[in-house]
Coordinates of C-alpha atoms and ligand atoms in Angstrom, one line a residue:
X1 CA -32.5 54.9 39.0
X2 CA -30.8 52.8 41.7
X3 CA -33.2 49.9 41.1
X4 CA -32.4 49.4 37.4
X5 CA -28.7 49.3 38.2
X6 CA -29.3 46.5 40.7
X7 CA -31.3 44.6 38.2
X8 CA -28.6 44.4 35.6
X9 CA -26.2 42.1 37.6
X10 CA -29.1 39.8 38.4
X11 CA -30.0 39.7 34.8
X12 CA -26.4 38.7 33.8
X13 CA -26.2 36.1 36.5
X14 CA -29.4 34.5 35.1
X15 CA -28.0 34.5 31.6
X16 CA -24.8 33.0 32.8
X17 CA -26.6 30.2 34.7
X18 CA -28.8 29.5 31.7
X19 CA -25.7 29.2 29.5
X20 CA -24.0 26.8 32.0
X21 CA -27.2 24.7 32.3
X22 CA -27.8 24.3 28.6
X23 CA -24.2 24.1 27.3
X24 CA -22.5 22.8 30.4
X25 CA -21.5 19.3 29.4
X26 CA -21.4 20.0 25.7
X27 CA -23.9 19.0 23.1
X28 CA -25.4 15.7 24.3
X29 CA -25.5 15.9 28.1
X30 CA -28.5 18.2 28.5
X31 CA -30.9 15.2 27.8
X32 CA -31.4 12.8 30.7
X33 CA -30.1 9.2 30.4
X34 CA -32.8 6.6 30.4
X35 CA -32.3 2.9 30.8
X36 CA -29.4 0.7 29.7
X37 CA -28.7 -1.6 26.7
X38 CA -26.0 -3.8 25.2
X39 CA -24.6 -2.5 21.9
X40 CA -25.1 -4.7 18.9
X41 CA -21.7 -5.0 17.1
X42 CA -21.3 -6.2 13.5
X43 CA -18.5 -7.3 11.3
X44 CA -17.9 -5.6 8.0
X45 CA -19.6 -5.0 5.6
X46 CA -22.6 -5.3 8.0
X47 CA -23.8 -2.3 10.0
X48 CA -25.9 -2.5 13.2
X49 CA -29.6 -1.4 12.7
X50 CA -30.4 2.3 12.9
X51 CA -31.1 3.7 16.4
X52 CA -34.9 4.4 16.8
X53 CA -34.8 5.6 20.4
X54 CA -35.1 9.4 20.8
X55 CA -33.4 9.6 24.2
X56 CA -29.9 8.9 25.4
X57 CA -29.2 5.7 27.3
X58 CA -26.3 3.9 28.9
X59 CA -24.8 1.6 26.3
X60 CA -22.5 -1.3 27.2
X61 CA -19.9 -2.1 24.5
X62 CA -17.9 -5.3 24.8
X63 CA -15.0 -5.7 22.4
X64 CA -12.3 -8.3 22.4
X65 CA -8.8 -7.9 20.9
X66 CA -7.7 -11.1 19.2
X67 CA -4.6 -12.0 17.2
X68 CA -5.7 -14.3 14.3
X69 CA -4.0 -15.8 11.3
X70 CA -6.1 -15.6 8.2
X71 CA -6.1 -15.0 4.4
X72 CA -4.8 -11.7 3.2
X73 CA -4.8 -12.6 -0.5
X74 CA -5.0 -15.9 -2.4
X75 CA -2.2 -18.0 -1.1
X76 CA -1.1 -15.3 1.3
X77 CA -1.7 -15.5 5.1
X78 CA -1.1 -12.9 7.7
X79 CA -1.3 -12.7 11.5
X80 CA -3.8 -9.9 12.0
X81 CA -4.3 -8.1 15.3
X82 CA -8.0 -7.4 15.5
X83 CA -10.8 -5.7 17.4
X84 CA -13.4 -8.5 17.4
X85 CA -11.7 -11.2 15.3
X86 CA -11.5 -9.5 11.9
X87 CA -10.3 -6.5 10.0
X88 CA -11.8 -3.9 10.2
X89 CA -12.8 -3.9 13.8
X90 CA -16.5 -4.4 14.7
X91 CA -18.8 -1.6 13.8
X92 CA -20.2 0.2 16.9
X93 CA -23.4 2.3 16.7
X94 CA -24.5 4.6 19.4
X95 CA -26.5 7.9 19.7
X96 CA -25.4 11.4 20.5
X97 CA -25.7 12.0 24.3
X98 CA -25.3 8.3 25.2
X99 CA -23.1 7.2 28.1
X100 CA -20.9 4.4 26.7
X101 CA -19.5 2.0 29.2
X102 CA -16.6 0.3 27.3
X103 CA -15.2 -3.1 28.2
X104 CA -12.0 -3.9 26.2
X105 CA -10.9 -7.5 26.7
X106 CA -7.6 -8.9 25.4
X107 CA -7.9 -12.6 24.5
X108 CA -5.6 -14.7 26.8
X109 CA -3.9 -16.1 23.7
X110 CA -2.7 -12.7 22.6
X111 CA 1.1 -12.0 22.5
X112 CA 0.7 -8.3 22.8
X113 CA -1.0 -5.8 25.1
X114 CA -3.6 -3.6 23.3
X115 CA -5.7 -0.6 24.0
X116 CA -8.2 1.6 22.1
X117 CA -8.3 5.3 21.1
X118 CA -11.8 6.2 19.8
X119 CA -12.0 9.4 18.0
X120 CA -15.5 9.8 19.2
X121 CA -14.2 10.3 22.8
X122 CA -13.7 13.7 24.3
X123 CA -10.9 13.1 26.8
X124 CA -7.1 12.5 26.8
X125 CA -5.9 9.8 24.5
X126 CA -9.5 9.0 23.3
X127 CA -9.6 6.2 25.9
X128 CA -6.1 4.9 25.2
X129 CA -4.6 5.5 28.6
X130 CA -7.5 4.0 30.4
X131 CA -7.7 0.9 28.2
X132 CA -4.1 -0.5 28.1
X133 CA -4.9 -4.2 28.5
X134 CA -2.5 -7.1 28.9
X135 CA -3.4 -10.5 27.5
X136 CA -6.1 -12.2 29.6
X137 CA -7.3 -8.9 31.1
X138 CA -10.3 -6.6 30.7
X139 CA -10.3 -2.8 31.0
X140 CA -13.4 -0.7 31.6
X141 CA -13.9 3.0 31.0
X142 CA -16.9 5.3 30.2
X143 CA -17.4 8.3 28.0
X144 CA -20.2 10.5 26.8
X145 CA -20.9 10.9 23.1
X146 CA -20.9 14.7 22.9
X147 CA -20.5 15.1 19.1
X148 CA -22.4 13.2 16.4
X149 CA -20.5 11.8 13.5
X150 CA -18.6 8.7 12.1
X151 CA -15.4 8.1 13.9
X152 CA -12.3 5.9 13.5
X153 CA -11.1 3.9 16.5
X154 CA -7.7 2.2 16.6
X155 CA -5.2 0.6 18.9
X156 CA -2.6 3.1 20.3
X157 CA -0.2 0.7 22.0
X158 CA 3.4 1.3 21.1
X159 CA 4.5 0.9 18.4
X160 CA 1.2 2.5 17.4
X161 CA 1.9 2.3 13.7
X162 CA 2.6 -1.5 13.9
X163 CA -0.7 -2.2 15.8
X164 CA -2.7 -0.2 13.2
X165 CA -0.8 -1.7 10.3
X166 CA -1.6 -5.2 11.7
X167 CA -5.3 -4.5 11.4
X168 CA -6.3 -2.6 14.6
X169 CA -8.8 0.0 13.3
X170 CA -12.5 0.3 12.8
X171 CA -15.5 2.6 13.0
X172 CA -17.9 3.9 15.6
X173 CA -21.0 5.9 14.5
X174 CA -22.6 8.4 16.8
X175 CA -26.0 9.1 15.3
X176 CA -27.3 12.6 15.7
X177 CA -30.2 13.1 18.1
X178 CA -32.7 13.1 15.3
X179 CA -31.3 10.0 13.6
X180 CA -30.2 9.5 10.0
X181 CA -32.6 9.6 7.1
X182 CA -33.8 6.2 6.1
X183 CA -32.0 4.4 3.2
X184 CA -32.4 1.0 1.7
X185 CA -28.9 -0.3 2.4
X186 CA -26.1 0.7 4.8
X187 CA -22.7 -0.9 4.4
X188 CA -19.3 -0.7 6.2
X189 CA -16.3 -0.2 3.9
X190 CA -12.9 0.3 5.6
X191 CA -9.6 0.8 3.8
X192 CA -6.2 -0.2 5.3
X193 CA -2.7 -1.1 4.1
X194 CA -0.5 -4.1 4.8
X195 CA 3.3 -4.2 4.8
X196 CA 4.6 -7.7 4.2
X197 CA 8.2 -9.0 4.3
X198 CA 7.7 -10.6 0.9
X199 CA 6.4 -8.8 -2.2
X200 CA 2.8 -8.6 -3.3
X201 CA 1.7 -12.1 -4.2
X202 CA 4.5 -13.9 -2.4
X203 CA 2.9 -17.0 -1.0
X204 CA 2.8 -18.2 2.6
X205 CA 2.5 -16.6 6.0
X206 CA 3.9 -13.1 5.6
X207 CA 5.4 -11.3 8.6
X208 CA 5.0 -7.5 9.0
X209 CA 7.7 -5.3 7.5
X210 CA 8.5 -2.3 9.8
X211 CA 10.9 -1.1 7.1
X212 CA 8.3 -0.8 4.4
X213 CA 5.8 0.7 6.8
X214 CA 8.2 3.5 7.7
X215 CA 8.8 4.1 4.0
X216 CA 5.0 4.1 3.5
X217 CA 5.3 1.4 0.7
X218 CA 2.6 -1.1 1.3
X219 CA 2.4 -4.4 -0.6
X220 CA -1.4 -4.5 -0.1
X221 CA -4.1 -1.8 0.1
X222 CA -7.5 -3.4 0.8
X223 CA -11.1 -2.8 1.7
X224 CA -12.3 -4.8 4.7
X225 CA -9.1 -6.6 5.5
X226 CA -8.2 -8.7 2.5
X227 CA -7.9 -8.7 -1.2
X228 CA -11.4 -9.5 -2.6
X229 CA -13.3 -9.1 0.6
X230 CA -15.9 -7.1 -1.3
X231 CA -15.5 -8.6 -4.8
X232 CA -17.1 -11.5 -6.6
X233 CA -19.4 -13.5 -4.3
X234 CA -18.6 -11.1 -1.5
X235 CA -19.9 -8.0 -3.5
X236 CA -22.3 -5.6 -1.9
X237 CA -25.8 -5.8 -3.4
X238 CA -28.7 -3.4 -4.2
X239 CA -31.5 -3.0 -6.6
X240 CA -32.3 -0.3 -9.1
X241 CA -34.3 2.5 -7.5
X242 CA -32.8 1.9 -4.0
X243 CA -30.6 4.2 -2.0
X244 CA -27.3 3.1 -0.5
X245 CA -25.3 4.7 2.4
X246 CA -21.7 3.7 2.7
X247 CA -19.8 4.3 6.0
X248 CA -16.3 4.7 4.6
X249 CA -13.4 4.6 7.0
X250 CA -9.6 4.7 6.6
X251 CA -7.4 3.1 9.2
X252 CA -4.3 3.8 7.1
X253 CA -1.8 3.7 8.8
X254 CA -0.3 5.9 6.1
X255 CA -2.3 6.4 2.9
X256 CA -5.1 8.8 2.2
X257 CA -7.9 7.2 0.1
X258 CA -9.4 8.8 -2.9
X259 CA -12.6 6.9 -2.6
X260 CA -14.6 6.5 -5.8
X261 CA -17.3 4.3 -7.2
X262 CA -16.8 3.8 -10.9
X263 CA -20.0 4.7 -12.7
X264 CA -21.8 6.4 -9.8
X265 CA -21.9 9.9 -8.5
X266 CA -22.3 10.4 -4.8
X267 CA -25.6 12.3 -4.4
X268 CA -24.6 13.3 -0.9
X269 CA -21.3 13.2 1.0
X270 CA -20.6 14.1 4.5
X271 CA -16.9 14.9 3.9
X272 CA -14.6 14.0 6.7
X273 CA -17.8 12.5 8.3
X274 CA -18.7 16.0 9.6
X275 CA -22.0 17.6 9.6
X276 CA -21.7 19.6 6.4
X277 CA -23.2 17.9 3.4
X278 CA -21.6 18.1 -0.1
X279 CA -23.7 17.3 -3.2
X280 CA -22.7 15.6 -6.4
X281 CA -19.3 14.3 -5.6
X282 CA -17.2 12.0 -7.8
X283 CA -14.3 11.2 -5.5
X284 CA -14.0 11.9 -1.8
X285 CA -10.9 12.0 0.3
X286 CA -10.7 9.8 3.3
X287 CA -7.6 10.4 5.4
X288 CA -5.9 7.9 7.7
X289 CA -7.8 8.2 11.0
X290 CA -10.8 9.7 9.2
X291 CA -14.1 8.7 7.6
X292 CA -16.8 9.8 5.2
X293 CA -20.5 9.0 4.8
X294 CA -21.5 8.7 1.1
X295 CA -25.1 8.3 -0.2
X296 CA -26.4 7.6 -3.6
X297 CA -29.4 6.3 -5.5
X298 CA -29.1 3.6 -8.1
X299 CA -30.7 4.2 -11.5
X300 CA -29.0 1.6 -13.7
X301 CA -28.2 -2.1 -13.1
X302 CA -24.7 -3.5 -13.4
X303 CA -21.5 -4.0 -11.4
X304 CA -20.1 -0.8 -9.8
X305 CA -16.5 -1.0 -8.8
X306 CA -15.4 0.8 -5.6
X307 CA -11.8 1.9 -5.7
X308 CA -9.1 4.0 -4.2
X309 CA -8.6 6.1 -7.3
X310 CA -4.9 6.3 -6.7
X311 CA -5.4 3.5 -9.2
X312 CA -2.4 1.3 -8.9
X313 CA -3.6 0.5 -5.4
X314 CA -6.9 -0.7 -6.9
X315 CA -5.7 -2.9 -9.7
X316 CA -2.3 -4.0 -8.3
X317 CA -2.6 -3.9 -4.5
X318 CA -6.2 -4.9 -3.8
X319 CA -8.2 -1.7 -3.1
X320 CA -11.1 -2.8 -5.2
X321 CA -14.6 -3.8 -4.2
X322 CA -17.9 -4.3 -6.0
X323 CA -21.5 -3.3 -5.7
X324 CA -23.8 -5.5 -7.8
X325 CA -27.1 -3.8 -8.8
X326 CA -30.0 -5.7 -10.2
X327 CA -33.0 -4.4 -12.0
X328 CA -34.4 -3.1 -15.2
X329 CA -32.2 -1.2 -17.7
X330 CA -32.8 2.5 -18.2
X331 CA -31.5 3.1 -21.7
X332 CA -32.0 6.9 -21.3
X333 CA -29.7 7.1 -18.3
X334 CA -27.2 4.7 -19.8
X335 CA -27.4 3.0 -23.1
X336 CA -24.0 1.7 -24.0
X337 CA -22.8 -1.9 -23.7
X338 CA -21.4 -2.4 -20.3
X339 CA -18.0 -3.9 -20.0
X340 CA -17.4 -5.0 -16.4
X341 CA -14.5 -7.2 -17.7
X342 CA -12.1 -4.4 -18.3
X343 CA -12.2 -3.5 -14.6
X344 CA -11.4 -6.9 -13.2
X345 CA -8.1 -7.0 -11.3
X346 CA -5.2 -7.3 -13.6
X347 CA -3.6 -9.7 -11.1
X348 CA 0.1 -9.9 -11.7
X349 CA 2.6 -9.2 -9.0
X350 CA 4.3 -5.8 -8.7
X351 CA 7.2 -5.4 -11.1
X352 CA 10.4 -4.5 -9.4
X353 CA 12.4 -1.8 -11.0
X354 CA 15.6 -2.8 -9.2
X355 CA 17.1 0.2 -7.4
X356 CA 20.6 0.4 -6.1
X357 CA 20.9 0.5 -2.4
X358 CA 22.3 3.7 -1.1
X359 CA 25.9 3.4 0.1
X360 CA 26.5 4.4 3.7
X361 CA 29.9 5.2 4.9
X362 CA 30.4 2.9 8.0
X363 CA 31.0 4.5 11.4
X364 CA 34.7 4.8 11.9
X365 CA 34.9 4.4 15.7
X366 CA 33.1 3.2 18.7
X367 CA 31.9 6.7 19.8
X368 CA 30.6 7.3 16.3
X369 CA 28.8 3.9 16.4
X370 CA 27.2 4.9 19.7
X371 CA 26.1 8.2 18.3
X372 CA 24.4 6.6 15.3
X373 CA 23.0 3.8 17.3
X374 CA 21.2 6.2 19.6
X375 CA 19.4 7.5 16.5
X376 CA 18.3 4.0 15.6
X377 CA 17.3 3.2 19.2
X378 CA 15.1 6.3 19.5
X379 CA 13.4 5.9 16.2
X380 CA 12.9 2.1 16.2
X381 CA 13.4 0.4 19.6
X382 CA 12.2 3.1 22.1
X383 CA 8.5 2.7 21.1
X384 CA 8.5 -0.8 22.8
X385 CA 11.5 -0.9 25.1
X386 CA 10.9 2.7 26.3
X387 CA 13.3 5.7 26.0
X388 CA 15.4 4.7 28.9
X389 CA 15.4 1.0 28.0
X390 CA 13.3 0.3 31.1
X391 CA 10.7 -1.7 29.2
X392 CA 7.0 -2.2 30.2
X393 CA 6.1 -5.0 32.7
X394 CA 4.4 -8.0 31.1
X395 CA 4.9 -6.5 27.6
X396 CA 8.3 -5.4 26.7
X397 CA 11.5 -6.6 28.5
X398 CA 14.0 -4.1 29.8
X399 CA 17.2 -3.5 28.0
X400 CA 18.6 -1.5 30.9
X401 CA 20.6 -3.9 33.0
X402 CA 19.2 -6.9 31.2
X403 CA 20.9 -10.2 32.1
X404 CA 19.6 -11.7 28.9
X405 CA 21.2 -9.0 26.8
X406 CA 24.5 -8.8 28.6
X407 CA 25.1 -12.6 28.8
X408 CA 25.4 -13.3 25.1
X409 CA 26.4 -10.8 22.4
X410 CA 26.0 -13.2 19.5
X411 CA 22.5 -14.1 20.6
X412 CA 21.6 -10.4 21.0
X413 CA 22.8 -9.7 17.4
X414 CA 20.6 -12.6 16.0
X415 CA 17.6 -11.4 18.0
X416 CA 17.8 -7.8 16.8
X417 CA 18.4 -9.0 13.2
X418 CA 15.6 -11.7 13.0
X419 CA 13.2 -10.7 15.8
X420 CA 12.1 -13.2 18.4
X421 CA 9.0 -14.9 19.6
X422 CA 8.4 -17.5 22.3
X423 CA 9.0 -17.3 26.0
X424 CA 12.2 -15.7 27.3
X425 CA 13.3 -14.8 30.8
X426 CA 14.8 -11.3 31.6
X427 CA 16.0 -10.4 35.1
X428 CA 13.8 -13.2 36.6
X429 CA 10.6 -12.1 34.8
X430 CA 9.0 -14.1 32.0
X431 CA 8.1 -12.5 28.6
X432 CA 6.2 -14.2 25.8
X433 CA 5.7 -11.6 23.2
X434 CA 6.8 -10.9 19.7
X435 CA 9.7 -8.7 18.8
X436 CA 9.4 -8.2 15.0
X437 CA 12.2 -8.5 12.5
X438 CA 13.0 -4.9 11.9
X439 CA 14.8 -5.1 8.6
X440 CA 17.9 -3.3 9.8
X441 CA 21.2 -3.3 8.0
X442 CA 24.4 -4.9 9.5
X443 CA 25.6 -1.3 10.2
X444 CA 22.4 -0.4 12.0
X445 CA 22.4 -3.6 14.1
X446 CA 26.0 -3.0 15.1
X447 CA 25.3 0.7 15.9
X448 CA 22.2 0.2 17.9
X449 CA 23.6 -2.7 20.0
X450 CA 26.8 -0.8 20.7
X451 CA 24.7 2.1 21.9
X452 CA 22.5 -0.2 24.0
X453 CA 25.5 -1.9 25.6
X454 CA 27.1 1.4 26.4
X455 CA 24.0 2.7 28.3
X456 CA 22.1 2.0 31.5
X457 CA 25.0 0.1 33.3
X458 CA 25.1 -2.5 30.5
X459 CA 28.2 -4.6 29.7
X460 CA 29.8 -2.0 27.3
X461 CA 30.4 -4.5 24.4
X462 CA 31.5 -3.1 21.1
X463 CA 29.5 -4.7 18.2
X464 CA 30.9 -4.2 14.7
X465 CA 29.3 -4.7 11.3
X466 CA 31.7 -7.5 10.6
X467 CA 30.5 -9.4 13.6
X468 CA 26.9 -8.8 12.6
X469 CA 27.6 -10.0 9.0
X470 CA 29.1 -13.2 10.4
X471 CA 26.0 -13.9 12.5
X472 CA 23.7 -13.1 9.5
X473 CA 25.5 -15.6 7.4
X474 CA 25.5 -18.4 10.0
X475 CA 21.9 -17.9 11.3
X476 CA 19.9 -16.8 8.2
X477 CA 16.5 -18.4 8.3
X478 CA 16.0 -20.9 5.4
X479 CA 14.0 -19.5 2.5
X480 CA 11.6 -21.8 0.6
Ligands
CU501 CU1 -2.9 -3.2 19.6

């Protein structure tokens, strides 16, 4: 009798040790790492080759953030902030259980610091805190790929929304241990929105509009970084009888994609890029910061149009791509006359419906201005200049006790109204970044500056909407 009682605790201890040994580090870490390799990164719509090894390894990923001015639409340019030189960011492909050594470099010509939050990372911030990188620097951190799947990565430097809206998102695929079934074509399709100061179609270099981004009213919704990036000569291709796998991502920053291929049914979808497969799907939802894997076989030749089925985005804002399929007709599957033409972009700028601006009763006193200005500061300025106005060294100058701010009220009004780029000196330190035009009203500029001047031992100036209006009139940038 006594003996059996003694055996029970030993038995439980063994079970416990077995559980720790086999589940300890999570899914992938039970296998032993072997060797080391450099990750092959590709630009959309290309995808790195499938992983054929059947063991985990140490993978070195080198990615560079670059700020580049390129075409957004015909006649329209934009200064994109990128991972790897284009939007979306370079595609990264690793295997479950791999040890990823990540080197994030920020090009010396960058105006902004950047970092990376990979949704494939298990750990605080997804790598963001360990990868904050000033221009001309490289940050290194490591992570283990514990869960297989297709994951979004994005910049998470304040203001996060602005970095993502300027193009800083992409995909990393963590292949399951057994790999993915073979298909004939794999492509990378990534949806994002752009918020421009001008309207859709307005020519020239378009600055980012924080105001439209906050309202979630993009002028462009696109696949792979620009209008037409997957259309016409840039269309994806396949042949009748072949299978296609699309790695579909959505960087947002705001809109959920209703991803659909006109004239195709997805044979298989890994919704939300998880491990559960769904069969025979017409349209799959891809949320901002999420992805899906869709697979289908092609039976009939023709041009298949990929859209966000929130359809004004497709025909009026750019969320339209093409898959051209060659091969023999199969009249049994599809017999009618195909009319690709009706799906071509309708072009045409967005019509404006002309809405009256809401009337705001102006603040009646300085204390009221300060109170309202605090709200503006916390929702708009604090992301960069920090909640106590202390700034971030080498990135965002301080507003607290700033000699630059306190020396010249009129200059400060103009700067908050129009933004600022180019070198400036604050309390002896040099800054050469970009403060965006924030699209604030005269009232908001007056309120926020009155608040800022009233805080943190600043000069205490009162700034009125009348003063702001006068500066706006005198310093308005010329429009062409
Ligand atoms: Cu960034």
